Amino acid sequence: MIPVPTGVRVWLATGHVDMRKGFPGLSLMVQEVLKRDPNSGHLFCFRGRRGDLLKIIWHDGQGACLYTKKLERGRFLWPSIADGAVTISPAQLGYLLSGIDWRNPQEAWRPTSVG
């Protein structure tokens, strides 16, 4: 899990992105398409066409960071808005990275008694 400092927002870039892009290409998309500052410290998440690959870029104050995760099974759940960005909480990002439906997470069943 990425440690997200207080006050940092998590942005999901809706639609799909060419996953061959690295930090320079993705940060240019943040600046030109999302109209945000890629060096602000906020996290910007991008998903590939197939939905099984996710890239997150952010600037941690010392340099640019790029996180990549590929699911072996399933797909990352993504907003269906064609263009733009959606903001989610750091807790929802944790669900997203775990492959859980971040829009409506379900609590796991817990036993009511022991023995």
Short mmCIF file of N, CA, C and O in Angstrom, two decimals:
data_model
loop_
_atom_site.label_atom_id
_atom_site.label_comp_id
_atom_site.label_asym_id
_atom_site.label_seq_id
_atom_site.Cartn_x
_atom_site.Cartn_y
_atom_site.Cartn_z
N MET A 1 0.84 -1.19 0.00
CA MET A 1 0.00 0.00 0.00
C MET A 1 0.88 1.24 0.00
O MET A 1 1.90 1.30 0.66
N ILE A 2 0.46 2.24 -0.71
CA ILE A 2 1.17 3.50 -0.79
C ILE A 2 0.78 4.33 0.43
O ILE A 2 -0.40 4.54 0.69
N PRO A 3 1.76 4.82 1.21
CA PRO A 3 1.40 5.69 2.34
C PRO A 3 0.92 7.05 1.81
O PRO A 3 1.68 7.75 1.15
N VAL A 4 -0.33 7.37 2.09
CA VAL A 4 -0.91 8.62 1.59
C VAL A 4 -0.97 9.62 2.74
O VAL A 4 -1.70 9.41 3.70
N PRO A 5 -0.19 10.71 2.67
CA PRO A 5 -0.22 11.72 3.73
C PRO A 5 -1.58 12.41 3.83
O PRO A 5 -2.35 12.45 2.87
N THR A 6 -1.86 12.99 4.99
CA THR A 6 -3.10 13.71 5.21
C THR A 6 -3.19 14.88 4.23
O THR A 6 -2.22 15.58 3.98
N GLY A 7 -4.37 15.08 3.68
CA GLY A 7 -4.60 16.19 2.77
C GLY A 7 -4.33 15.88 1.31
O GLY A 7 -4.62 16.70 0.44
N VAL A 8 -3.79 14.72 1.04
CA VAL A 8 -3.50 14.34 -0.34
C VAL A 8 -4.74 13.70 -0.95
O VAL A 8 -5.39 12.87 -0.33
N ARG A 9 -5.08 14.11 -2.15
CA ARG A 9 -6.26 13.56 -2.84
C ARG A 9 -5.82 12.49 -3.82
O ARG A 9 -4.70 12.52 -4.34
N VAL A 10 -6.72 11.56 -4.08
CA VAL A 10 -6.48 10.48 -5.03
C VAL A 10 -7.41 10.70 -6.22
O VAL A 10 -8.63 10.74 -6.03
N TRP A 11 -6.85 10.84 -7.39
CA TRP A 11 -7.64 11.11 -8.60
C TRP A 11 -7.58 9.90 -9.52
O TRP A 11 -6.51 9.36 -9.78
N LEU A 12 -8.75 9.47 -10.02
CA LEU A 12 -8.83 8.42 -11.03
C LEU A 12 -9.09 9.09 -12.37
O LEU A 12 -10.08 9.80 -12.53
N ALA A 13 -8.18 8.89 -13.31
CA ALA A 13 -8.39 9.42 -14.67
C ALA A 13 -9.34 8.47 -15.38
O ALA A 13 -9.00 7.31 -15.61
N THR A 14 -10.54 8.94 -15.68
CA THR A 14 -11.54 8.07 -16.28
C THR A 14 -11.14 7.69 -17.70
O THR A 14 -10.30 8.34 -18.32
N GLY A 15 -11.75 6.65 -18.20
CA GLY A 15 -11.39 6.14 -19.51
C GLY A 15 -10.16 5.25 -19.40
O GLY A 15 -9.80 4.80 -18.31
N HIS A 16 -9.52 4.97 -20.52
CA HIS A 16 -8.32 4.15 -20.50
C HIS A 16 -7.15 4.92 -21.10
O HIS A 16 -7.33 5.89 -21.83
N VAL A 17 -5.95 4.48 -20.74
CA VAL A 17 -4.73 5.18 -21.11
C VAL A 17 -3.76 4.18 -21.73
O VAL A 17 -3.76 3.00 -21.38
N ASP A 18 -2.93 4.65 -22.63
CA ASP A 18 -1.86 3.83 -23.21
C ASP A 18 -0.85 3.53 -22.10
O ASP A 18 -0.18 4.42 -21.60
N MET A 19 -0.74 2.27 -21.70
CA MET A 19 0.11 1.89 -20.58
C MET A 19 1.59 1.85 -20.93
O MET A 19 2.42 1.56 -20.07
N ARG A 20 1.95 2.19 -22.16
CA ARG A 20 3.37 2.31 -22.50
C ARG A 20 3.95 3.61 -21.97
O ARG A 20 5.17 3.78 -21.92
N LYS A 21 3.08 4.53 -21.57
CA LYS A 21 3.54 5.83 -21.07
C LYS A 21 4.18 5.69 -19.70
O LYS A 21 3.72 4.93 -18.86
N GLY A 22 5.23 6.45 -19.49
CA GLY A 22 5.89 6.52 -18.21
C GLY A 22 5.50 7.80 -17.49
O GLY A 22 4.49 8.43 -17.81
N PHE A 23 6.32 8.22 -16.53
CA PHE A 23 5.99 9.41 -15.77
C PHE A 23 5.87 10.66 -16.63
O PHE A 23 4.92 11.41 -16.47
N PRO A 24 6.79 10.91 -17.59
CA PRO A 24 6.65 12.14 -18.39
C PRO A 24 5.34 12.20 -19.17
O PRO A 24 4.66 13.23 -19.17
N GLY A 25 4.94 11.10 -19.81
CA GLY A 25 3.71 11.09 -20.60
C GLY A 25 2.47 11.19 -19.73
O GLY A 25 1.51 11.90 -20.07
N LEU A 26 2.46 10.47 -18.60
CA LEU A 26 1.30 10.51 -17.71
C LEU A 26 1.18 11.86 -17.02
O LEU A 26 0.08 12.38 -16.85
N SER A 27 2.31 12.45 -16.64
CA SER A 27 2.24 13.77 -15.99
C SER A 27 1.78 14.84 -16.97
O SER A 27 1.08 15.77 -16.59
N LEU A 28 2.12 14.69 -18.24
CA LEU A 28 1.62 15.61 -19.25
C LEU A 28 0.10 15.47 -19.39
O LEU A 28 -0.61 16.47 -19.53
N MET A 29 -0.42 14.24 -19.29
CA MET A 29 -1.87 14.03 -19.33
C MET A 29 -2.54 14.68 -18.12
O MET A 29 -3.61 15.27 -18.25
N VAL A 30 -1.92 14.57 -16.95
CA VAL A 30 -2.46 15.20 -15.75
C VAL A 30 -2.58 16.70 -15.98
O VAL A 30 -3.59 17.32 -15.68
N GLN A 31 -1.53 17.27 -16.54
CA GLN A 31 -1.48 18.72 -16.75
C GLN A 31 -2.43 19.17 -17.86
O GLN A 31 -3.17 20.15 -17.67
N GLU A 32 -2.45 18.48 -18.98
CA GLU A 32 -3.21 18.94 -20.14
C GLU A 32 -4.67 18.48 -20.13
O GLU A 32 -5.56 19.25 -20.47
N VAL A 33 -4.94 17.24 -19.76
CA VAL A 33 -6.29 16.69 -19.82
C VAL A 33 -7.05 16.93 -18.52
O VAL A 33 -8.19 17.38 -18.52
N LEU A 34 -6.41 16.61 -17.39
CA LEU A 34 -7.09 16.73 -16.10
C LEU A 34 -6.99 18.14 -15.52
O LEU A 34 -7.65 18.46 -14.54
N LYS A 35 -6.14 18.97 -16.10
CA LYS A 35 -5.95 20.36 -15.64
C LYS A 35 -5.52 20.42 -14.17
O LYS A 35 -6.01 21.21 -13.39
N ARG A 36 -4.60 19.53 -13.78
CA ARG A 36 -4.07 19.48 -12.42
C ARG A 36 -2.54 19.58 -12.49
O ARG A 36 -1.93 19.37 -13.54
N ASP A 37 -1.93 19.86 -11.34
CA ASP A 37 -0.48 19.96 -11.25
C ASP A 37 0.09 18.59 -10.88
O ASP A 37 -0.18 18.09 -9.78
N PRO A 38 0.86 17.95 -11.77
CA PRO A 38 1.39 16.62 -11.46
C PRO A 38 2.41 16.62 -10.33
O PRO A 38 2.71 15.57 -9.76
N ASN A 39 2.93 17.78 -9.96
CA ASN A 39 3.92 17.88 -8.88
C ASN A 39 3.29 18.34 -7.56
O ASN A 39 4.00 18.74 -6.65
N SER A 40 1.96 18.28 -7.47
CA SER A 40 1.25 18.76 -6.28
C SER A 40 1.32 17.82 -5.09
O SER A 40 0.98 18.21 -3.98
N GLY A 41 1.74 16.58 -5.32
CA GLY A 41 1.75 15.59 -4.24
C GLY A 41 0.51 14.71 -4.23
O GLY A 41 0.45 13.73 -3.50
N HIS A 42 -0.49 15.07 -5.04
CA HIS A 42 -1.69 14.24 -5.15
C HIS A 42 -1.36 12.99 -5.98
O HIS A 42 -0.42 12.99 -6.77
N LEU A 43 -2.15 11.93 -5.80
CA LEU A 43 -1.97 10.69 -6.55
C LEU A 43 -2.90 10.69 -7.75
O LEU A 43 -4.08 11.01 -7.61
N PHE A 44 -2.38 10.32 -8.90
CA PHE A 44 -3.15 10.26 -10.13
C PHE A 44 -3.08 8.84 -10.67
O PHE A 44 -2.00 8.32 -10.94
N CYS A 45 -4.26 8.20 -10.80
CA CYS A 45 -4.35 6.80 -11.17
C CYS A 45 -4.85 6.65 -12.60
O CYS A 45 -5.79 7.33 -13.00
N PHE A 46 -4.23 5.74 -13.35
CA PHE A 46 -4.58 5.48 -14.74
C PHE A 46 -4.75 3.98 -14.94
O PHE A 46 -4.02 3.20 -14.37
N ARG A 47 -5.72 3.61 -15.77
CA ARG A 47 -5.99 2.20 -16.05
C ARG A 47 -5.85 1.93 -17.53
O ARG A 47 -6.22 2.77 -18.37
N GLY A 48 -5.32 0.76 -17.88
CA GLY A 48 -5.18 0.35 -19.27
C GLY A 48 -6.49 -0.10 -19.88
O GLY A 48 -7.51 -0.24 -19.19
N ARG A 49 -6.47 -0.37 -21.17
CA ARG A 49 -7.67 -0.75 -21.91
C ARG A 49 -8.28 -2.04 -21.39
O ARG A 49 -9.49 -2.16 -21.25
N ARG A 50 -7.46 -3.06 -21.11
CA ARG A 50 -7.98 -4.35 -20.63
C ARG A 50 -8.48 -4.28 -19.19
O ARG A 50 -9.24 -5.15 -18.76
N GLY A 51 -8.02 -3.31 -18.43
CA GLY A 51 -8.50 -3.13 -17.07
C GLY A 51 -7.73 -3.89 -16.02
O GLY A 51 -8.04 -3.79 -14.83
N ASP A 52 -6.69 -4.63 -16.41
CA ASP A 52 -5.94 -5.41 -15.43
C ASP A 52 -4.62 -4.74 -15.02
O ASP A 52 -3.89 -5.26 -14.19
N LEU A 53 -4.33 -3.57 -15.60
CA LEU A 53 -3.10 -2.85 -15.30
C LEU A 53 -3.42 -1.45 -14.81
O LEU A 53 -4.25 -0.75 -15.40
N LEU A 54 -2.76 -1.04 -13.74
CA LEU A 54 -2.99 0.27 -13.12
C LEU A 54 -1.65 0.94 -12.90
O LEU A 54 -0.68 0.28 -12.49
N LYS A 55 -1.58 2.24 -13.19
CA LYS A 55 -0.39 3.03 -12.89
C LYS A 55 -0.81 4.23 -12.06
O LYS A 55 -1.83 4.85 -12.32
N ILE A 56 0.00 4.53 -11.04
CA ILE A 56 -0.23 5.69 -10.18
C ILE A 56 1.03 6.54 -10.19
O ILE A 56 2.13 6.02 -9.98
N ILE A 57 0.86 7.83 -10.44
CA ILE A 57 1.99 8.75 -10.39
C ILE A 57 1.76 9.77 -9.29
O ILE A 57 0.62 10.13 -9.00
N TRP A 58 2.83 10.20 -8.65
CA TRP A 58 2.77 11.28 -7.68
C TRP A 58 4.17 11.81 -7.45
O TRP A 58 5.16 11.18 -7.80
N HIS A 59 4.23 12.99 -6.90
CA HIS A 59 5.51 13.62 -6.56
C HIS A 59 5.57 13.68 -5.04
O HIS A 59 4.71 14.27 -4.41
N ASP A 60 6.58 13.04 -4.46
CA ASP A 60 6.65 12.94 -2.99
C ASP A 60 7.43 14.07 -2.33
O ASP A 60 7.72 14.03 -1.15
N GLY A 61 7.75 15.11 -3.09
CA GLY A 61 8.50 16.23 -2.54
C GLY A 61 9.98 16.15 -2.87
O GLY A 61 10.68 17.15 -2.84
N GLN A 62 10.45 14.95 -3.16
CA GLN A 62 11.85 14.76 -3.54
C GLN A 62 12.01 14.36 -4.99
O GLN A 62 13.05 14.58 -5.59
N GLY A 63 10.99 13.73 -5.53
CA GLY A 63 11.06 13.27 -6.91
C GLY A 63 9.77 12.62 -7.34
O GLY A 63 8.84 12.45 -6.56
N ALA A 64 9.74 12.25 -8.60
CA ALA A 64 8.56 11.64 -9.19
C ALA A 64 8.54 10.15 -8.88
O ALA A 64 9.57 9.48 -8.91
N CYS A 65 7.35 9.63 -8.57
CA CYS A 65 7.16 8.22 -8.26
C CYS A 65 6.15 7.62 -9.23
O CYS A 65 5.18 8.26 -9.60
N LEU A 66 6.39 6.39 -9.62
CA LEU A 66 5.49 5.66 -10.50
C LEU A 66 5.27 4.28 -9.91
O LEU A 66 6.21 3.52 -9.71
N TYR A 67 4.00 3.97 -9.60
CA TYR A 67 3.61 2.68 -9.04
C TYR A 67 2.81 1.95 -10.09
O TYR A 67 1.92 2.54 -10.72
N THR A 68 3.10 0.68 -10.31
CA THR A 68 2.38 -0.12 -11.29
C THR A 68 1.91 -1.40 -10.64
O THR A 68 2.65 -2.03 -9.89
N LYS A 69 0.66 -1.78 -10.93
CA LYS A 69 0.14 -3.06 -10.44
C LYS A 69 -0.65 -3.73 -11.55
O LYS A 69 -1.46 -3.11 -12.21
N LYS A 70 -0.38 -5.03 -11.74
CA LYS A 70 -1.08 -5.83 -12.74
C LYS A 70 -1.77 -6.97 -11.99
O LYS A 70 -1.14 -7.69 -11.23
N LEU A 71 -3.08 -7.09 -12.21
CA LEU A 71 -3.85 -8.16 -11.58
C LEU A 71 -3.68 -9.45 -12.38
O LEU A 71 -3.72 -9.43 -13.61
N GLU A 72 -3.49 -10.55 -11.68
CA GLU A 72 -3.40 -11.85 -12.33
C GLU A 72 -4.77 -12.32 -12.81
O GLU A 72 -4.89 -12.96 -13.83
N ARG A 73 -5.81 -12.01 -12.00
CA ARG A 73 -7.19 -12.35 -12.37
C ARG A 73 -8.07 -11.14 -12.09
O ARG A 73 -7.84 -10.42 -11.13
N GLY A 74 -9.08 -10.95 -12.91
CA GLY A 74 -10.02 -9.86 -12.69
C GLY A 74 -9.55 -8.55 -13.28
O GLY A 74 -8.53 -8.48 -13.97
N ARG A 75 -10.33 -7.51 -12.97
CA ARG A 75 -10.06 -6.17 -13.49
C ARG A 75 -10.25 -5.14 -12.38
O ARG A 75 -11.01 -5.36 -11.44
N PHE A 76 -9.57 -4.03 -12.53
CA PHE A 76 -9.77 -2.92 -11.61
C PHE A 76 -11.11 -2.27 -11.94
O PHE A 76 -11.39 -1.99 -13.11
N LEU A 77 -11.94 -2.04 -10.93
CA LEU A 77 -13.22 -1.38 -11.14
C LEU A 77 -12.97 0.11 -11.36
O LEU A 77 -12.27 0.74 -10.58
N TRP A 78 -13.57 0.64 -12.41
CA TRP A 78 -13.27 2.01 -12.84
C TRP A 78 -14.55 2.77 -13.12
O TRP A 78 -15.52 2.18 -13.59
N PRO A 79 -14.57 4.08 -12.88
CA PRO A 79 -15.76 4.87 -13.22
C PRO A 79 -16.01 4.84 -14.72
O PRO A 79 -15.08 4.75 -15.51
N SER A 80 -17.27 4.93 -15.11
CA SER A 80 -17.63 4.82 -16.52
C SER A 80 -17.70 6.16 -17.24
O SER A 80 -18.05 6.22 -18.41
N ILE A 81 -17.38 7.25 -16.58
CA ILE A 81 -17.39 8.57 -17.21
C ILE A 81 -16.33 8.59 -18.31
O ILE A 81 -15.21 8.12 -18.13
N ALA A 82 -16.68 9.14 -19.47
CA ALA A 82 -15.80 9.09 -20.63
C ALA A 82 -14.52 9.91 -20.44
O ALA A 82 -13.42 9.41 -20.64
N ASP A 83 -14.63 11.16 -20.07
CA ASP A 83 -13.45 12.02 -19.93
C ASP A 83 -13.50 12.71 -18.57
O ASP A 83 -14.56 13.00 -18.04
N GLY A 84 -12.33 12.99 -18.04
CA GLY A 84 -12.27 13.71 -16.78
C GLY A 84 -11.62 12.89 -15.68
O GLY A 84 -10.85 11.98 -15.95
N ALA A 85 -11.95 13.25 -14.44
CA ALA A 85 -11.35 12.59 -13.30
C ALA A 85 -12.36 12.50 -12.17
O ALA A 85 -13.26 13.32 -12.06
N VAL A 86 -12.18 11.49 -11.34
CA VAL A 86 -13.00 11.26 -10.16
C VAL A 86 -12.05 11.20 -8.98
O VAL A 86 -10.99 10.59 -9.07
N THR A 87 -12.42 11.80 -7.87
CA THR A 87 -11.58 11.74 -6.68
C THR A 87 -12.15 10.69 -5.72
O THR A 87 -13.37 10.57 -5.59
N ILE A 88 -11.25 9.92 -5.10
CA ILE A 88 -11.64 8.92 -4.12
C ILE A 88 -10.79 9.12 -2.88
O ILE A 88 -9.78 9.83 -2.90
N SER A 89 -11.18 8.47 -1.79
CA SER A 89 -10.43 8.59 -0.54
C SER A 89 -9.25 7.61 -0.55
O SER A 89 -9.24 6.64 -1.32
N PRO A 90 -8.26 7.84 0.31
CA PRO A 90 -7.15 6.88 0.42
C PRO A 90 -7.63 5.48 0.81
O PRO A 90 -7.07 4.48 0.36
N ALA A 91 -8.68 5.37 1.63
CA ALA A 91 -9.22 4.06 1.99
C ALA A 91 -9.80 3.37 0.76
O ALA A 91 -9.61 2.16 0.57
N GLN A 92 -10.50 4.12 -0.09
CA GLN A 92 -11.04 3.55 -1.32
C GLN A 92 -9.91 3.11 -2.26
O GLN A 92 -10.04 2.11 -2.97
N LEU A 93 -8.80 3.83 -2.25
CA LEU A 93 -7.64 3.43 -3.05
C LEU A 93 -7.13 2.08 -2.57
O LEU A 93 -6.77 1.23 -3.37
N GLY A 94 -7.11 1.87 -1.26
CA GLY A 94 -6.69 0.58 -0.71
C GLY A 94 -7.58 -0.55 -1.22
O GLY A 94 -7.10 -1.62 -1.59
N TYR A 95 -8.89 -0.31 -1.24
CA TYR A 95 -9.82 -1.31 -1.78
C TYR A 95 -9.54 -1.55 -3.26
O TYR A 95 -9.50 -2.68 -3.73
N LEU A 96 -9.38 -0.46 -4.01
CA LEU A 96 -9.13 -0.56 -5.44
C LEU A 96 -7.90 -1.41 -5.73
O LEU A 96 -7.94 -2.31 -6.57
N LEU A 97 -6.81 -1.14 -5.02
CA LEU A 97 -5.56 -1.88 -5.24
C LEU A 97 -5.68 -3.35 -4.84
O LEU A 97 -4.93 -4.19 -5.32
N SER A 98 -6.63 -3.66 -3.95
CA SER A 98 -6.86 -5.04 -3.51
C SER A 98 -7.85 -5.77 -4.40
O SER A 98 -8.16 -6.93 -4.15
N GLY A 99 -8.39 -5.09 -5.41
CA GLY A 99 -9.36 -5.71 -6.29
C GLY A 99 -10.76 -5.77 -5.72
O GLY A 99 -11.61 -6.52 -6.20
N ILE A 100 -11.04 -4.98 -4.68
CA ILE A 100 -12.36 -4.93 -4.04
C ILE A 100 -13.14 -3.77 -4.64
O ILE A 100 -12.57 -2.73 -4.98
N ASP A 101 -14.46 -3.93 -4.73
CA ASP A 101 -15.32 -2.86 -5.25
C ASP A 101 -15.24 -1.67 -4.29
O ASP A 101 -15.85 -1.68 -3.23
N TRP A 102 -14.51 -0.64 -4.65
CA TRP A 102 -14.30 0.53 -3.79
C TRP A 102 -15.55 1.38 -3.67
O TRP A 102 -15.67 2.19 -2.78
N ARG A 103 -16.51 1.20 -4.59
CA ARG A 103 -17.74 1.99 -4.54
C ARG A 103 -18.69 1.51 -3.45
O ARG A 103 -19.47 2.28 -2.91
N ASN A 104 -18.65 0.20 -3.16
CA ASN A 104 -19.55 -0.38 -2.17
C ASN A 104 -18.86 -1.57 -1.50
O ASN A 104 -19.23 -2.72 -1.74
N PRO A 105 -17.85 -1.31 -0.65
CA PRO A 105 -17.13 -2.43 -0.03
C PRO A 105 -18.03 -3.18 0.96
O PRO A 105 -18.85 -2.58 1.65
N GLN A 106 -17.85 -4.49 1.00
CA GLN A 106 -18.62 -5.33 1.90
C GLN A 106 -17.71 -5.82 3.02
O GLN A 106 -16.58 -6.25 2.76
N GLU A 107 -18.21 -5.76 4.24
CA GLU A 107 -17.44 -6.29 5.36
C GLU A 107 -17.36 -7.80 5.25
O GLU A 107 -18.30 -8.46 4.82
N ALA A 108 -16.24 -8.34 5.66
CA ALA A 108 -16.08 -9.79 5.68
C ALA A 108 -16.89 -10.38 6.83
O ALA A 108 -17.10 -9.72 7.86
N TRP A 109 -17.32 -11.61 6.68
CA TRP A 109 -18.07 -12.27 7.73
C TRP A 109 -17.15 -12.54 8.90
O TRP A 109 -15.99 -12.91 8.73
N ARG A 110 -17.65 -12.28 10.09
CA ARG A 110 -16.88 -12.54 11.32
C ARG A 110 -17.71 -13.46 12.20
O ARG A 110 -18.92 -13.31 12.31
N PRO A 111 -17.08 -14.40 12.86
CA PRO A 111 -17.83 -15.28 13.76
C PRO A 111 -18.40 -14.50 14.93
O PRO A 111 -17.81 -13.52 15.40
N THR A 112 -19.57 -14.92 15.39
CA THR A 112 -20.23 -14.25 16.51
C THR A 112 -19.86 -14.85 17.85
O THR A 112 -20.07 -14.24 18.88
N SER A 113 -19.34 -16.08 17.85
CA SER A 113 -18.93 -16.70 19.10
C SER A 113 -17.71 -17.56 18.87
O SER A 113 -17.36 -17.92 17.74
N VAL A 114 -17.04 -17.88 19.95
CA VAL A 114 -15.84 -18.69 19.90
C VAL A 114 -16.17 -20.06 20.47
O VAL A 114 -16.79 -20.18 21.51
N GLY A 115 -15.70 -21.11 19.81
CA GLY A 115 -15.86 -22.46 20.36
C GLY A 115 -17.06 -23.15 19.99
O GLY A 115 -18.04 -23.32 19.69
#
